[in-house]
């Protein structure tokens, strides 16, 4: 059955309304350790349960993947993908850089998304072919044309199994960025990385992982705002990509070259 992302965007908005009410009114509660320095709060689970129940009722033909409790359905290749609270570590420390991220994916490609930054008062939304908005206002990636003028965000350092090897790339990448771009930021939320590229608040981001709940909504918002979003090899971004690279169009090629070179150099000397 064909999927109309524009028709489903109001459903996503309603689901995120349910989520943000929980985020705004519920205390973090008990923190559950999921692994080395990885956690979930009672808010994460409450949001995921509420959104899963709503979307299962509204769109039973569409699967659902949640960060905390996994996948149900999606036999037809279409699924909602939810991060109930992207930036949980920030949330538990009272840092407002966190939010609800709900994407719609068809055959591994993002086609719609809504991200609500509840503590910053901003709602981002996009559907394929319809552009991207912030609080209903059209947004677009920045016009910047030189890496030297760019503000760039980087994803968190790796934790858990394999973290040491993964960070052998991240550390030299940060050095390379520091020598080439105007400023480097680590925001602690992939959703914010991507929507701020979409809005032109930052000019590029590099996330050396690609967990669908972290990136599905942000990818389509950035893409619909005119940013270029790709895997580290330059191929179009999908849920199967190894990394998530997004940048304003005029600097994308140079930015991707810098990231790919840093990775190759780090792997060569490991």
Short mmCIF file of C-alpha atoms in Angstrom, two decimals:
data_model
loop_
_atom_site.label_atom_id
_atom_site.label_comp_id
_atom_site.label_asym_id
_atom_site.label_seq_id
_atom_site.Cartn_x
_atom_site.Cartn_y
_atom_site.Cartn_z
CA UNK A 1 0.00 0.00 0.00
CA UNK A 2 1.45 3.40 -0.96
CA UNK A 3 2.39 5.65 1.94
CA UNK A 4 1.57 9.36 1.85
CA UNK A 5 3.99 11.07 4.27
CA UNK A 6 2.14 14.39 4.11
CA UNK A 7 -1.13 12.73 5.10
CA UNK A 8 0.57 10.97 8.01
CA UNK A 9 2.36 14.05 9.34
CA UNK A 10 -0.66 15.20 11.43
CA UNK A 11 -0.76 11.73 13.01
CA UNK A 12 2.92 12.11 13.92
CA UNK A 13 2.25 15.59 15.33
CA UNK A 14 -0.54 14.22 17.53
CA UNK A 15 1.69 11.41 18.77
CA UNK A 16 4.42 13.89 19.66
CA UNK A 17 1.86 16.07 21.47
CA UNK A 18 1.12 13.09 23.70
CA UNK A 19 4.84 12.56 24.27
CA UNK A 20 5.68 16.15 25.09
CA UNK A 21 2.91 16.39 27.67
CA UNK A 22 4.58 13.52 29.52
CA UNK A 23 8.05 15.03 29.17
CA UNK A 24 6.91 18.41 30.49
CA UNK A 25 4.92 17.12 33.45
CA UNK A 26 6.67 13.97 34.66
CA UNK A 27 9.86 13.84 36.74
CA UNK A 28 12.67 11.60 35.42
CA UNK A 29 11.99 9.03 38.15
CA UNK A 30 14.12 5.93 38.50
CA UNK A 31 17.03 5.59 36.10
CA UNK A 32 17.56 2.19 34.50
CA UNK A 33 21.06 1.26 33.39
CA UNK A 34 21.01 -0.24 29.88
CA UNK A 35 24.78 -0.65 29.61
CA UNK A 36 28.03 1.16 30.24
CA UNK A 37 27.02 4.82 30.81
CA UNK A 38 23.76 4.25 28.92
CA UNK A 39 20.47 4.84 30.68
CA UNK A 40 16.72 5.26 30.42
CA UNK A 41 14.37 7.09 32.78
CA UNK A 42 10.76 6.43 33.70
CA UNK A 43 9.91 9.24 31.27
CA UNK A 44 11.53 7.36 28.37
CA UNK A 45 9.39 4.29 29.04
CA UNK A 46 6.19 6.25 29.68
CA UNK A 47 6.57 8.16 26.40
CA UNK A 48 7.32 5.04 24.41
CA UNK A 49 4.32 3.16 25.82
CA UNK A 50 1.93 6.05 25.19
CA UNK A 51 3.14 6.75 21.65
CA UNK A 52 3.22 3.07 20.70
CA UNK A 53 -0.35 2.61 21.94
CA UNK A 54 -1.60 5.69 20.06
CA UNK A 55 0.10 4.87 16.75
CA UNK A 56 -0.89 1.20 16.91
CA UNK A 57 -4.49 2.32 17.17
CA UNK A 58 -4.26 5.03 14.50
CA UNK A 59 -2.07 3.23 11.97
CA UNK A 60 -2.19 -0.53 12.66
CA UNK A 61 -0.75 -1.26 9.23
CA UNK A 62 2.51 0.56 10.08
CA UNK A 63 5.19 -1.04 12.26
CA UNK A 64 6.76 0.59 15.29
CA UNK A 65 10.37 0.69 16.42
CA UNK A 66 11.09 2.23 19.81
CA UNK A 67 14.52 2.70 21.33
CA UNK A 68 13.57 1.08 24.62
CA UNK A 69 11.39 -1.89 23.63
CA UNK A 70 12.20 -2.68 20.02
CA UNK A 71 10.23 -3.48 16.87
CA UNK A 72 6.71 -4.70 16.24
CA UNK A 73 5.14 -5.07 12.82
CA UNK A 74 6.79 -3.45 9.75
CA UNK A 75 6.15 -6.46 7.50
CA UNK A 76 5.42 -4.04 4.63
CA UNK A 77 8.69 -2.14 5.13
CA UNK A 78 7.04 0.90 6.73
CA UNK A 79 7.54 1.82 10.38
CA UNK A 80 7.38 4.62 12.88
CA UNK A 81 10.70 5.10 14.66
CA UNK A 82 10.71 6.73 18.09
CA UNK A 83 13.34 8.05 20.42
CA UNK A 84 11.14 8.87 23.40
CA UNK A 85 13.72 11.30 24.76
CA UNK A 86 16.83 11.90 22.70
CA UNK A 87 19.47 13.34 25.03
CA UNK A 88 18.51 11.39 28.16
CA UNK A 89 21.83 12.17 29.87
CA UNK A 90 21.17 15.87 29.33
CA UNK A 91 17.62 15.47 30.66
CA UNK A 92 18.72 13.77 33.88
CA UNK A 93 21.17 16.61 34.53
CA UNK A 94 18.66 19.38 33.87
CA UNK A 95 20.26 20.39 30.57
CA UNK A 96 17.48 21.44 28.16
CA UNK A 97 19.14 19.94 25.07
CA UNK A 98 16.80 16.97 24.66
CA UNK A 99 13.56 16.15 22.92
CA UNK A 100 11.10 13.68 21.45
CA UNK A 101 12.00 12.36 17.98
CA UNK A 102 9.48 10.48 15.82
CA UNK A 103 10.31 9.47 12.26
CA UNK A 104 8.46 7.60 9.54
CA UNK A 105 10.61 5.21 7.49
CA UNK A 106 9.71 3.41 4.26
CA UNK A 107 12.09 0.71 3.05
CA UNK A 108 14.97 2.08 5.16
CA UNK A 109 14.52 5.68 3.99
CA UNK A 110 13.14 8.50 6.14
CA UNK A 111 10.02 10.10 4.64
CA UNK A 112 8.55 12.15 7.50
CA UNK A 113 9.55 13.32 10.94
CA UNK A 114 8.62 15.43 13.94
CA UNK A 115 11.05 16.53 16.65
CA UNK A 116 9.89 18.49 19.68
CA UNK A 117 12.48 20.24 21.85
CA UNK A 118 10.14 20.58 24.77
CA UNK A 119 12.38 22.73 26.98
CA UNK A 120 13.41 25.04 24.14
CA UNK A 121 9.89 25.63 22.85
CA UNK A 122 10.55 24.49 19.30
CA UNK A 123 8.75 21.89 17.16
CA UNK A 124 10.35 20.76 13.89
CA UNK A 125 8.47 18.83 11.21
CA UNK A 126 8.93 17.64 7.64
CA UNK A 127 7.44 15.32 5.07
CA UNK A 128 9.09 14.25 1.86
CA UNK A 129 8.48 16.80 -0.87
CA UNK A 130 6.80 19.32 1.46
CA UNK A 131 9.74 21.16 3.03
CA UNK A 132 10.67 21.54 6.69
CA UNK A 133 9.33 23.84 9.39
CA UNK A 134 10.12 25.08 12.89
CA UNK A 135 6.98 26.06 14.81
CA UNK A 136 5.20 26.14 11.45
CA UNK A 137 7.71 28.49 9.84
CA UNK A 138 9.67 27.25 6.78
CA UNK A 139 13.36 26.69 7.49
CA UNK A 140 16.42 26.14 5.35
CA UNK A 141 20.04 25.13 5.83
CA UNK A 142 22.58 27.94 5.97
CA UNK A 143 24.18 29.61 2.94
CA UNK A 144 27.72 29.25 4.30
CA UNK A 145 30.31 28.37 1.64
CA UNK A 146 33.58 27.87 3.55
CA UNK A 147 34.50 25.34 6.22
CA UNK A 148 36.59 27.97 7.97
CA UNK A 149 33.38 29.87 8.79
CA UNK A 150 31.40 26.82 9.88
CA UNK A 151 30.12 25.86 13.31
CA UNK A 152 30.09 22.07 13.43
CA UNK A 153 28.61 19.66 15.95
CA UNK A 154 29.96 16.20 16.66
CA UNK A 155 28.17 13.20 18.13
CA UNK A 156 28.91 11.90 21.59
CA UNK A 157 31.98 9.83 22.29
CA UNK A 158 31.27 6.11 22.20
CA UNK A 159 30.56 4.19 25.40
CA UNK A 160 30.10 0.51 26.11
CA UNK A 161 31.51 -2.42 24.17
CA UNK A 162 33.90 -1.35 21.41
CA UNK A 163 34.10 2.22 22.69
CA UNK A 164 37.89 2.35 22.78
CA UNK A 165 38.20 1.40 19.12
CA UNK A 166 35.40 3.75 18.09
CA UNK A 167 36.93 6.69 19.91
CA UNK A 168 40.24 6.19 18.10
CA UNK A 169 38.42 7.82 15.19
CA UNK A 170 36.46 10.40 17.15
CA UNK A 171 39.44 11.94 18.94
CA UNK A 172 41.57 12.67 15.86
CA UNK A 173 38.44 13.79 13.99
CA UNK A 174 37.88 16.45 16.63
CA UNK A 175 41.48 17.58 16.18
CA UNK A 176 41.05 17.85 12.41
CA UNK A 177 37.84 19.80 12.84
CA UNK A 178 39.44 22.13 15.37
CA UNK A 179 42.12 23.05 12.87
CA UNK A 180 39.69 23.71 10.00
CA UNK A 181 36.32 25.02 11.19
CA UNK A 182 35.30 28.08 13.16
CA UNK A 183 33.98 26.21 16.22
CA UNK A 184 33.20 22.63 17.30
CA UNK A 185 30.23 21.76 19.53
CA UNK A 186 29.03 18.55 21.23
CA UNK A 187 25.33 18.92 21.99
CA UNK A 188 24.52 15.44 23.27
CA UNK A 189 21.50 14.89 21.02
CA UNK A 190 21.54 13.67 17.42
CA UNK A 191 18.05 15.09 16.93
CA UNK A 192 19.28 18.57 17.84
CA UNK A 193 22.40 18.17 15.69
CA UNK A 194 20.25 17.49 12.63
CA UNK A 195 17.47 20.03 13.14
CA UNK A 196 19.95 22.79 13.89
CA UNK A 197 21.69 22.01 10.60
CA UNK A 198 18.25 22.20 9.01
CA UNK A 199 17.60 25.60 10.58
CA UNK A 200 21.07 27.02 9.92
CA UNK A 201 21.93 27.37 13.60
CA UNK A 202 24.93 25.16 12.89
CA UNK A 203 26.43 24.39 9.51
CA UNK A 204 27.27 20.69 9.69
CA UNK A 205 27.19 17.69 11.99
CA UNK A 206 28.94 14.35 12.07
CA UNK A 207 27.48 11.42 13.98
CA UNK A 208 29.69 8.35 13.64
CA UNK A 209 26.81 6.03 14.46
CA UNK A 210 23.37 5.60 12.92
CA UNK A 211 20.80 4.30 15.35
CA UNK A 212 17.45 4.75 13.59
CA UNK A 213 15.68 6.22 16.63
CA UNK A 214 18.41 8.88 16.89
CA UNK A 215 18.42 9.95 13.26
CA UNK A 216 15.26 8.99 11.34
CA UNK A 217 13.25 12.14 12.06
CA UNK A 218 16.21 14.52 11.92
CA UNK A 219 17.44 13.20 8.59
CA UNK A 220 14.24 14.01 6.71
CA UNK A 221 13.95 17.41 8.41
CA UNK A 222 17.51 18.31 7.42
CA UNK A 223 17.07 16.98 3.90
CA UNK A 224 13.79 18.83 3.33
CA UNK A 225 15.47 22.02 4.58
CA UNK A 226 18.06 21.72 1.81
CA UNK A 227 20.95 20.17 3.74
CA UNK A 228 22.82 17.23 2.26
CA UNK A 229 22.65 14.08 4.38
CA UNK A 230 24.79 11.04 3.61
CA UNK A 231 26.75 8.11 4.95
CA UNK A 232 30.47 8.55 5.50
CA UNK A 233 31.19 7.14 2.02
CA UNK A 234 28.95 9.78 0.44
CA UNK A 235 26.10 7.41 -0.40
CA UNK A 236 22.53 8.55 0.34
CA UNK A 237 21.59 8.14 3.98
CA UNK A 238 19.37 5.23 5.04
CA UNK A 239 18.71 3.42 8.29
CA UNK A 240 21.45 1.00 7.23
CA UNK A 241 24.12 3.70 6.85
CA UNK A 242 27.20 3.42 9.05
CA UNK A 243 27.30 7.09 9.99
CA UNK A 244 25.21 10.26 9.63
CA UNK A 245 26.84 13.26 7.98
CA UNK A 246 24.79 16.41 7.33
CA UNK A 247 25.88 19.81 6.10
CA UNK A 248 24.82 22.96 4.31
CA UNK A 249 25.05 22.19 0.58
CA UNK A 250 27.94 24.51 -0.28
CA UNK A 251 30.30 22.98 2.28
CA UNK A 252 29.11 19.38 2.20
CA UNK A 253 31.77 18.02 -0.17
CA UNK A 254 34.66 19.59 1.77
CA UNK A 255 33.17 18.52 5.08
CA UNK A 256 32.68 14.94 3.96
CA UNK A 257 36.26 14.81 2.64
CA UNK A 258 37.57 16.02 6.00
CA UNK A 259 35.56 13.45 7.96
CA UNK A 260 36.45 10.56 5.66
CA UNK A 261 40.16 11.46 5.68
CA UNK A 262 40.21 11.69 9.47
CA UNK A 263 38.64 8.24 9.71
CA UNK A 264 41.08 6.73 7.21
CA UNK A 265 44.10 8.26 8.98
CA UNK A 266 42.90 7.04 12.37
CA UNK A 267 42.30 3.50 11.13
CA UNK A 268 45.67 3.43 9.36
CA UNK A 269 47.56 4.31 12.54
CA UNK A 270 45.47 2.19 14.93
#
